[in-house]
Short mmCIF file of C-alpha atoms and ligand atoms in Angstrom, two decimals:
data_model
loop_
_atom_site.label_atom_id
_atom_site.label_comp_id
_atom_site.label_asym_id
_atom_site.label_seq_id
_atom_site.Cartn_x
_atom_site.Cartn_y
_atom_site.Cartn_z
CA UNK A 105 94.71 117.98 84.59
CA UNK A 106 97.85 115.95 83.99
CA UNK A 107 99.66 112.70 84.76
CA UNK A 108 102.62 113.86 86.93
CA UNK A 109 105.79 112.29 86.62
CA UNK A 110 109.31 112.49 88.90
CA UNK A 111 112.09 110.88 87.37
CA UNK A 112 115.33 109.94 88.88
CA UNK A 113 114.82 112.85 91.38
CA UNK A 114 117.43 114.36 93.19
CA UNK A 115 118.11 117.24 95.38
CA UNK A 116 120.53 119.08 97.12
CA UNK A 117 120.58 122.82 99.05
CA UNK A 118 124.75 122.87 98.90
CA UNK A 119 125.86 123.74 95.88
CA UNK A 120 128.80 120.96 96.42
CA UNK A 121 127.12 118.05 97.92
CA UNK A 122 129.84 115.46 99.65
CA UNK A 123 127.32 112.34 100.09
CA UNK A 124 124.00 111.04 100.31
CA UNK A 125 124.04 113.15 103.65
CA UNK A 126 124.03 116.16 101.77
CA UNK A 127 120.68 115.56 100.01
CA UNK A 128 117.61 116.33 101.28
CA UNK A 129 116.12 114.16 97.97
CA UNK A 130 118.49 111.55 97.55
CA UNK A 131 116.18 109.60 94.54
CA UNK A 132 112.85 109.82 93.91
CA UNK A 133 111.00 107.77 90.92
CA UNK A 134 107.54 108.82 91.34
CA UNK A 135 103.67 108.44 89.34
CA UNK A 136 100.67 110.95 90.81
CA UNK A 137 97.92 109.75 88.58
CA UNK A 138 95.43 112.28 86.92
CA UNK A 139 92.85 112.16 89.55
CA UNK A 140 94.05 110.76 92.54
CA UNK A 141 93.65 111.67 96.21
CA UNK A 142 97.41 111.59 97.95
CA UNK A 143 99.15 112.33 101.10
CA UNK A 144 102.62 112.43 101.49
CA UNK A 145 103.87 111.39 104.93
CA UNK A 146 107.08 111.52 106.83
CA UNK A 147 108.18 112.67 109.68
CA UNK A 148 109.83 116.59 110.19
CA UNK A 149 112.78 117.32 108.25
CA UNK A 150 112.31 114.48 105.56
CA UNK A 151 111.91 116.37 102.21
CA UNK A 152 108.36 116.81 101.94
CA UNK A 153 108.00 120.41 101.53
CA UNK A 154 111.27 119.77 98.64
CA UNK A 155 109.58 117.61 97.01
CA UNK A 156 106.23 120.01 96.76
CA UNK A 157 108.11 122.81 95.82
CA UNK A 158 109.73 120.95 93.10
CA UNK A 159 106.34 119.78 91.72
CA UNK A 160 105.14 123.69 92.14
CA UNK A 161 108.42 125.18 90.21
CA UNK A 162 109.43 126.77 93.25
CA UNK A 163 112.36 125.02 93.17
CA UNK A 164 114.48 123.27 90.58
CA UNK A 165 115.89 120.17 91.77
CA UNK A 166 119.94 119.10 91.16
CA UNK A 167 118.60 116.36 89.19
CA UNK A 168 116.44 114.69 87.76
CA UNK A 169 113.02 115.33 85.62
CA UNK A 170 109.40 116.49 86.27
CA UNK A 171 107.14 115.53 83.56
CA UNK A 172 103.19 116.75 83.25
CA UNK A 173 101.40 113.98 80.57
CA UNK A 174 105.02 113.37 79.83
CA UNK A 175 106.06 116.71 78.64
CA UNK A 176 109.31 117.71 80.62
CA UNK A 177 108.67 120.86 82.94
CA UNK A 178 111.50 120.57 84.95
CA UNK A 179 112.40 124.41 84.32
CA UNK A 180 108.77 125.85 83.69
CA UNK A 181 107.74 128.37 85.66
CA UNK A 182 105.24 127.81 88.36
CA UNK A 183 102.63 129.92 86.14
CA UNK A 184 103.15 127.43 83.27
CA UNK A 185 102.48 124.53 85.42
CA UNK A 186 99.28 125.66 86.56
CA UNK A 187 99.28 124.64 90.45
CA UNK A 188 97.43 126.02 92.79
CA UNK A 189 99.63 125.61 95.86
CA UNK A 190 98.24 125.99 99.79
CA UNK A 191 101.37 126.70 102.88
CA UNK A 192 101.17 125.68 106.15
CA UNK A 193 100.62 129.64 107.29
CA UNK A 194 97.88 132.03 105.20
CA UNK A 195 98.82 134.02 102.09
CA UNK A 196 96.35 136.06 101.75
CA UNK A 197 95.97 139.73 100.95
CA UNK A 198 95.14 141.68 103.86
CA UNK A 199 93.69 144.86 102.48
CA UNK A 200 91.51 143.02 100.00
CA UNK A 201 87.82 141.28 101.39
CA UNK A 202 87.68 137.33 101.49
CA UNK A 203 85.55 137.89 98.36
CA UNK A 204 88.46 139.38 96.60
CA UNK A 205 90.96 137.12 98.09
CA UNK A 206 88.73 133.99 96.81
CA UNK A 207 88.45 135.72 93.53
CA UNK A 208 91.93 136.61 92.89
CA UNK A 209 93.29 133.65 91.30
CA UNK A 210 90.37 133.42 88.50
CA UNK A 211 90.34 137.46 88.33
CA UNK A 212 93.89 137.18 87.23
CA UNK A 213 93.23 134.23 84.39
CA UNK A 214 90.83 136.40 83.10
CA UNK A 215 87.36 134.40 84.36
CA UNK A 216 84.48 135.84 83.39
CA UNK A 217 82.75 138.29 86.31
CA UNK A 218 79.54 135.45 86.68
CA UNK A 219 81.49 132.59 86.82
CA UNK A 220 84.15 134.40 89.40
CA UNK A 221 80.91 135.39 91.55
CA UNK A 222 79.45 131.57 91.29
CA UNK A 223 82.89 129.77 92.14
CA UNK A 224 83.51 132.17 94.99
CA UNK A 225 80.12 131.52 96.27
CA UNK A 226 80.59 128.05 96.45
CA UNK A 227 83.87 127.56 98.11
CA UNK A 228 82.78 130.07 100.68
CA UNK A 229 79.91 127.68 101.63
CA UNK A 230 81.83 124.53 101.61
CA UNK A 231 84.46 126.54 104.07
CA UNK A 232 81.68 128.16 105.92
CA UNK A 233 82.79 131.50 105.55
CA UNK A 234 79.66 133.05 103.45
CA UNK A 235 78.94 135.36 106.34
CA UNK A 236 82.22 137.20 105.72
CA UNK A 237 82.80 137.90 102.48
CA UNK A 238 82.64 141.17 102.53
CA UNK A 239 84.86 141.34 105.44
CA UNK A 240 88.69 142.50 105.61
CA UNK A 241 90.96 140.03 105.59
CA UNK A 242 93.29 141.61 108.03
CA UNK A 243 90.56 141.46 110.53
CA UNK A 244 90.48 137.42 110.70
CA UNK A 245 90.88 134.92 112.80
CA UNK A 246 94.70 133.04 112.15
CA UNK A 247 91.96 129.79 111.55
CA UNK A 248 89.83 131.54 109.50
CA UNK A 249 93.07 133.40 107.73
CA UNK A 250 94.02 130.11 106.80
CA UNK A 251 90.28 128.47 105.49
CA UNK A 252 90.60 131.55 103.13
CA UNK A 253 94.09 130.63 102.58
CA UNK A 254 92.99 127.07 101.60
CA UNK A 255 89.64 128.35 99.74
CA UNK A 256 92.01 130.58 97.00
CA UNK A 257 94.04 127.01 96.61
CA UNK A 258 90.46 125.36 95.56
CA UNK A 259 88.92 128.17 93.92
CA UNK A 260 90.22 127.26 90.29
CA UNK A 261 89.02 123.88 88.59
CA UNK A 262 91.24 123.89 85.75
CA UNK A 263 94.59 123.40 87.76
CA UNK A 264 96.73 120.32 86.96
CA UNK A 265 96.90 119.66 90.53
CA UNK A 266 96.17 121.21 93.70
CA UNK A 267 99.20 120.33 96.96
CA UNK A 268 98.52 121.23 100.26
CA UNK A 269 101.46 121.50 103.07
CA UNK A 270 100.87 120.61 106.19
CA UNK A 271 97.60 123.50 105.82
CA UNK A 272 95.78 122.38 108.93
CA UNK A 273 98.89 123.30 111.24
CA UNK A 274 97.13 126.67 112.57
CA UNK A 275 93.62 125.08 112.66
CA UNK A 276 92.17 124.33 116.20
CA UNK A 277 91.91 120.52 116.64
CA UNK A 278 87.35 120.31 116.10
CA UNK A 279 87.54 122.50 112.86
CA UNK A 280 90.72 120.12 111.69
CA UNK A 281 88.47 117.19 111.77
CA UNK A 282 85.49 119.35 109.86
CA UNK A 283 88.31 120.75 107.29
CA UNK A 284 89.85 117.11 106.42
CA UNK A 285 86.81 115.82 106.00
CA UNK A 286 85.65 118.44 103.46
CA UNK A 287 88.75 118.47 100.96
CA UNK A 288 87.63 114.34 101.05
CA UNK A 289 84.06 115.56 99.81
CA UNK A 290 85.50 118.19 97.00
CA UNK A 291 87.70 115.40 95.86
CA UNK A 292 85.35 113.19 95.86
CA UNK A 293 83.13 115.16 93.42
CA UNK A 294 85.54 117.31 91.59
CA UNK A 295 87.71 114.17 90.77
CA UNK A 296 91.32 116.82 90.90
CA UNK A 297 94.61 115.68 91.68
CA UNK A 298 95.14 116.80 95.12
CA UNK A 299 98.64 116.14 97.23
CA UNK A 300 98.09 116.44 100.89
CA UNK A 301 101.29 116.91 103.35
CA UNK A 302 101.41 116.05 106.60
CA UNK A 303 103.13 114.45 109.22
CA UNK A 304 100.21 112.90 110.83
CA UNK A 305 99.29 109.88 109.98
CA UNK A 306 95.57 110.13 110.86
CA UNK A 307 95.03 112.95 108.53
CA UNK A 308 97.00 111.25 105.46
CA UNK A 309 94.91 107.91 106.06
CA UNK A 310 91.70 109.94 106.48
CA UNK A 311 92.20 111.77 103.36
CA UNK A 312 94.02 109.29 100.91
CA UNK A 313 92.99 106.93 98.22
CA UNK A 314 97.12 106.41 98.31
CA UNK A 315 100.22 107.47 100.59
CA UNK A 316 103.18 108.02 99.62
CA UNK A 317 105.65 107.51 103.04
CA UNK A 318 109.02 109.06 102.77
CA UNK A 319 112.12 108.61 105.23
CA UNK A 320 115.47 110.79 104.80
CA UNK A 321 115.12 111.76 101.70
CA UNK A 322 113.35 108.61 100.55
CA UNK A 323 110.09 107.22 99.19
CA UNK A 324 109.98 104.10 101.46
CA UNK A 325 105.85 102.78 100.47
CA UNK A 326 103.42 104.24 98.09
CA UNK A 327 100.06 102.27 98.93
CA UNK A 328 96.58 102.18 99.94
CA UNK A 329 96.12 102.69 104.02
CA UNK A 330 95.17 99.28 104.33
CA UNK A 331 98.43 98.05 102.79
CA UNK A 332 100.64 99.95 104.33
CA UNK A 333 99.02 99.20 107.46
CA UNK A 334 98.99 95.29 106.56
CA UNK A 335 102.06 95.22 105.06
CA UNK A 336 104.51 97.71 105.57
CA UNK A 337 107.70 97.22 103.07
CA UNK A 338 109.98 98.84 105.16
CA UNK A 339 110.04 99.14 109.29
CA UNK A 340 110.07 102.55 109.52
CA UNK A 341 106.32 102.48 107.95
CA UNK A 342 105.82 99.95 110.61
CA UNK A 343 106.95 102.03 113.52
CA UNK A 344 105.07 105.26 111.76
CA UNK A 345 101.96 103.78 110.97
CA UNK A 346 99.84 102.06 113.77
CA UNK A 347 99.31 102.56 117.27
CA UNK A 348 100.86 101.45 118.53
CA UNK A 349 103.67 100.94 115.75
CA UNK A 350 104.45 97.18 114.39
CA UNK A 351 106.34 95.11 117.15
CA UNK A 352 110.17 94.40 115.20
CA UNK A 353 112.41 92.25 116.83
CA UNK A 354 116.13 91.07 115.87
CA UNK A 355 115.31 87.85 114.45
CA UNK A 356 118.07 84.54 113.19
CA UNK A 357 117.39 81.84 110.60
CA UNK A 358 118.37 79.05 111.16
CA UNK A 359 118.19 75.74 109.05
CA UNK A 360 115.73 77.83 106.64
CA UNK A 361 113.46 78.79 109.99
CA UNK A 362 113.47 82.06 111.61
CA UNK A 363 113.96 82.69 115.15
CA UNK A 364 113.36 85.61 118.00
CA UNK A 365 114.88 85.12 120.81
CA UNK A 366 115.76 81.19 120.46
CA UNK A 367 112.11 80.35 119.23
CA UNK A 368 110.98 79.30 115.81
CA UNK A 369 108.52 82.03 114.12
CA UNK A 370 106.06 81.30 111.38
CA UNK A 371 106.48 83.19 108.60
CA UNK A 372 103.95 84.79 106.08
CA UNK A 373 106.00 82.96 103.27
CA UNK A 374 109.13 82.12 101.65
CA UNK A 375 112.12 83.86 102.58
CA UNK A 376 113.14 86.57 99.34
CA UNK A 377 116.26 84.46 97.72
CA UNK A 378 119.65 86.22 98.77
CA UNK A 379 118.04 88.04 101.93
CA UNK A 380 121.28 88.88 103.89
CA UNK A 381 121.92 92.12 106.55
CA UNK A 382 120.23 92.64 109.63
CA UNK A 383 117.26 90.50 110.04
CA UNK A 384 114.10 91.46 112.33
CA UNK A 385 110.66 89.71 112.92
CA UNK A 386 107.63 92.28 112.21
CA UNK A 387 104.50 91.55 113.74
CA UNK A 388 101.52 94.70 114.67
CA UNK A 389 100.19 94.16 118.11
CA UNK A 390 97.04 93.77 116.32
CA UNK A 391 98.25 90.00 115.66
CA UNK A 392 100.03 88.94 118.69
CA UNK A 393 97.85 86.50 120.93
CA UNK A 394 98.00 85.45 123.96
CA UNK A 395 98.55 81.59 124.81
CA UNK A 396 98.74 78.24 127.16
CA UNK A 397 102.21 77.53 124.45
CA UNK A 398 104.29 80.01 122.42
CA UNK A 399 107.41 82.20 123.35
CA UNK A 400 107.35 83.50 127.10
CA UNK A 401 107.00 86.67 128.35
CA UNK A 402 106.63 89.01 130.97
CA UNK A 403 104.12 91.30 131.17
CA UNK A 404 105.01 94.77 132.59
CA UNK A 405 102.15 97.05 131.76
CA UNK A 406 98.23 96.95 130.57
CA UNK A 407 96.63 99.77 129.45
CA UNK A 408 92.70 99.92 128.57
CA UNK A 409 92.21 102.39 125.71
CA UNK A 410 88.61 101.66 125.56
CA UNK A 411 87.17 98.97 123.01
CA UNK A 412 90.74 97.01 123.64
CA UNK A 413 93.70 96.59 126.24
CA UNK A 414 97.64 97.27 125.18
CA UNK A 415 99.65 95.12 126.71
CA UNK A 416 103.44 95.67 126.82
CA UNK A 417 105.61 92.56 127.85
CA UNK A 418 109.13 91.61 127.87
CA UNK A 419 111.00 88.58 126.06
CA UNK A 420 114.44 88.86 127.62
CA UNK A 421 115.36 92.36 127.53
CA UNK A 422 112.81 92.71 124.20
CA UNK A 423 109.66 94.71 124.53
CA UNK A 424 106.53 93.52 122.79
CA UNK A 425 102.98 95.03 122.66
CA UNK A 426 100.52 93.02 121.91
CA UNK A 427 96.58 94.58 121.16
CA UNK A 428 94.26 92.39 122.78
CA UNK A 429 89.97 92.27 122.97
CA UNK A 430 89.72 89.62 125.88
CA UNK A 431 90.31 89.23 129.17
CA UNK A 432 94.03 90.46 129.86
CA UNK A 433 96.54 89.66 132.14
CA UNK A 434 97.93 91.41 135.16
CA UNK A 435 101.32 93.41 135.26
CA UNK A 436 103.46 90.65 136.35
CA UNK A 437 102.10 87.97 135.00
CA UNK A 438 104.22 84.66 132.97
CA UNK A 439 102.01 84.60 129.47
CA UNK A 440 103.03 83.20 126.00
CA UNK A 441 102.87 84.95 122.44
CA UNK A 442 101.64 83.96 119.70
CA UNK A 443 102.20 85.37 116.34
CA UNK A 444 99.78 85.13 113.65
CA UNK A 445 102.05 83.13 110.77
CA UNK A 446 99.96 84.96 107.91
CA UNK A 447 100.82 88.60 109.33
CA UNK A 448 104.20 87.96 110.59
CA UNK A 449 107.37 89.06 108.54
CA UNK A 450 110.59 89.15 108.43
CA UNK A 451 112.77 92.43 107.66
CA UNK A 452 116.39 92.64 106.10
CA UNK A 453 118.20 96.04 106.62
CA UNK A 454 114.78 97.47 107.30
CA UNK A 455 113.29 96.23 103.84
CA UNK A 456 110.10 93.48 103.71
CA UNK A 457 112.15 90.19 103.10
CA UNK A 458 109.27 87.37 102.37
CA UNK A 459 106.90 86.39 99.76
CA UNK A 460 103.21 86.12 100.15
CA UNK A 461 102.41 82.58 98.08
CA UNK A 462 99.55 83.61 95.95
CA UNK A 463 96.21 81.95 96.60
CA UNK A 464 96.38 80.24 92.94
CA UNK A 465 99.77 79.22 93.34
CA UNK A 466 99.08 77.41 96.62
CA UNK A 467 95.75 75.73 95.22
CA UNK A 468 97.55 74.49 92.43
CA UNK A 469 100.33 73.07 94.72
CA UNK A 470 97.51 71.41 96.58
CA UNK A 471 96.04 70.00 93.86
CA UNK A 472 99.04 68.08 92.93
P1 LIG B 144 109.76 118.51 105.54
O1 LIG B 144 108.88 119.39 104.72
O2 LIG B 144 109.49 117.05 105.36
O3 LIG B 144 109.76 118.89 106.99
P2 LIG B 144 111.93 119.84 104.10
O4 LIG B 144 111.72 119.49 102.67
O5 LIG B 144 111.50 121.18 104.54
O6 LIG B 144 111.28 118.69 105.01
O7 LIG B 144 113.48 119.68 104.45
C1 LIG B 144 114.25 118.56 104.08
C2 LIG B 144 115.69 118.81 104.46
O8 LIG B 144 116.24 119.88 103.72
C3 LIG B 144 115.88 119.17 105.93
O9 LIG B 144 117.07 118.57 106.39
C4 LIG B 144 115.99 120.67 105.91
O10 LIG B 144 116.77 121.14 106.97
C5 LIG B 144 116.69 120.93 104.58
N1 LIG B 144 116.29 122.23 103.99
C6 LIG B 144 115.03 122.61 103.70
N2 LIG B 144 115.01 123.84 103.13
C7 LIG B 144 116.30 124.24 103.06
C8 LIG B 144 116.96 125.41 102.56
N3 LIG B 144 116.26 126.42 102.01
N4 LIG B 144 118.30 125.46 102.66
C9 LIG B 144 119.01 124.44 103.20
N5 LIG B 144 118.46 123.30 103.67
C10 LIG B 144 117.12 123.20 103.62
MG1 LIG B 145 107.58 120.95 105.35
#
């Protein structure tokens, strides 16, 4: 198992790239600890699958460094790098059993014949596929295809890391649940570096310790689900992340204060020194009250989901959601927001633009 290192990462499929346009990496500085449980989450088309098939040696990237404990395998084979690698759709052998597909990958390291036996046994019970072992792969099930798929990724414990893309695409929506929950468990007590695609963000905050949120090419967050849920550092993790997504409006300052829509919004904290560009307000709907004072709005639709009511309103010609427990308001009603000054910040080109004082900082200021 290794430390795993990308280092000033880029990547491009044209062999003459014009621009930034033309890179489907544009720069990625990057730690995956020895250990860790990740997901990596973006939308279609943003360089996920790139970026895995860099790690794996699949590809080689236009620039840029891959290091394992800090040894540089940016050209090393996949073989040297010792990955076990699952794709969204099952490789698998067809005219080989699910025995012998599970104990391919240790027959060919040379694993001795009890050990090979003892391994395969036990992934087949953690995947629930025991009863056919002995069973032609061609014969399967695309779900059950893919659990073997997924069970000749896991059956090695000496791989630096194991990366999964986007595995639970073919997988009906009860067993999903069941599967995700399961690579938690053999994380959990195997302790191996595992790398979880997806574009889903229930299934990366289900099944990461940290997620690593790309855009375009870019690594916009890396945190825990709880900060990128608290405090996104970019919009986009705002919109992606939530349901619904964070509430960003186009926001003013004005004598030091900021300001949606003509009113004066509370900020977490300072503004960052030399903020400039497009400025917007982010608040989730989890933190927007209602009010007898605040800024105005309409409301235009209330939806009960259950334990909690969306409301959507309008400020002007801005939408708003707001998440609320209480009593709500009817569709056409006059009500007043309220943001919640210690979740509510403010944006700059996209990018988190205020401080959070720290708690010893502001005792101290107290104090004197
Ligand atoms: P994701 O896995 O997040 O959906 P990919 O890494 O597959 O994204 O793709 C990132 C970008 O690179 C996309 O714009 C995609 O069209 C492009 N791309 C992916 N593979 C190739 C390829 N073999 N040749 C040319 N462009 C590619
Ligand atoms: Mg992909």
């Amino acid at each position: 198992m290794a430390k795993i290192t990308l280092k000033n990462l880029r990547h491009s499929y044209y062999t003459n790239p014009k621009g930034p346009q033309d890179f489907a990496l544009k720069e990625v500085d990057l730690d995956w600890q020895d250990g860790g449980a990740y997901a990596l989450l973006g939308p279609s088309g943003c360089g996920k699958s790139t970026l895995l098939n860099i790690i794996s040696g699949l590809l080689v990237p236009s620039e840029g460094q891959i290091l394992f404990d800090g040894n540089d395998m940016t050209t090393a084979t996949p073989d040297q790098r010792n990955i076990a690698q699952v794709f969204q759709f099952p490789v698998i052998y067809d005219t080989m059993t699910v025995r012998e597909n599970l104990a391919f990958p240790l027959k060919n390291r040379g694993v001795d014949p009890a050990t090979i036996d003892q391994r395969v046994y036990e992934i087949a019970e953690m995947l629930e596929v025991t009863d056919m072992l002995d069973r032609r792969a061609a014969g399967l099930s695309p779900d059950n295809k893919q659990k073997i798929s997924m069970g000749r990724g896991l059956v090695r414990d000496d791989v630096n890391v194991v990366m999964f893309d986007e595995p639970l695409t073919v997988i009906d929506p009860h067993l999903k649940w069941k599967l995700r929950t399961k690579l938690k468990e053999l994380h959990q007590r195997v302790g191996r570096t595992m790398i979880y695609v997806t574009h889903d963000q229930t299934e990366a905050l289900t099944f990461a310790d940290q997620v690593v949120v790309m855009e375009l090419g870019e690594v916009v967050q890396v945190g825990t689900p709880v900060e990128l849920f608290e405090r996104p550092a970019h919009t986009f993790v705002g919109h992606f992340i939530g349901s619904p997504g964070m509430n960003v409006l186009p926001a003013e300052i004005k004598n030091g204060v900021a300001h949606f829509y003509g009113h004066p919004v509370e900020l977490e904290g300072p503004i960052k020194e030399g903020t400039s560009g497009k400025l917007e307000v982010g608040i989730r709907p989890e933190f927007v009250g209602l009010g007898d004072t605040g800024i105005e709005a309409h409301v235009r639709k209330v939806s009960d989901i259950g334990k909690h009511t969306v409301v959507d309103v309008e400020v002007g010609e801005h939408r708003v959601s707001a998440i609320l427990n209480g009593a709500p308001p009817a569709k056409g009603d006059i009500v007043h927001l309220q943001f919640k000054p210690s979740q509510t910040r403010l944006y700059a080109d996209g990018w988190l633009a205020t401080d959070v004082v720290p708690e010893s900082t502001a005792t101290g200021e107290d104090a004197a």
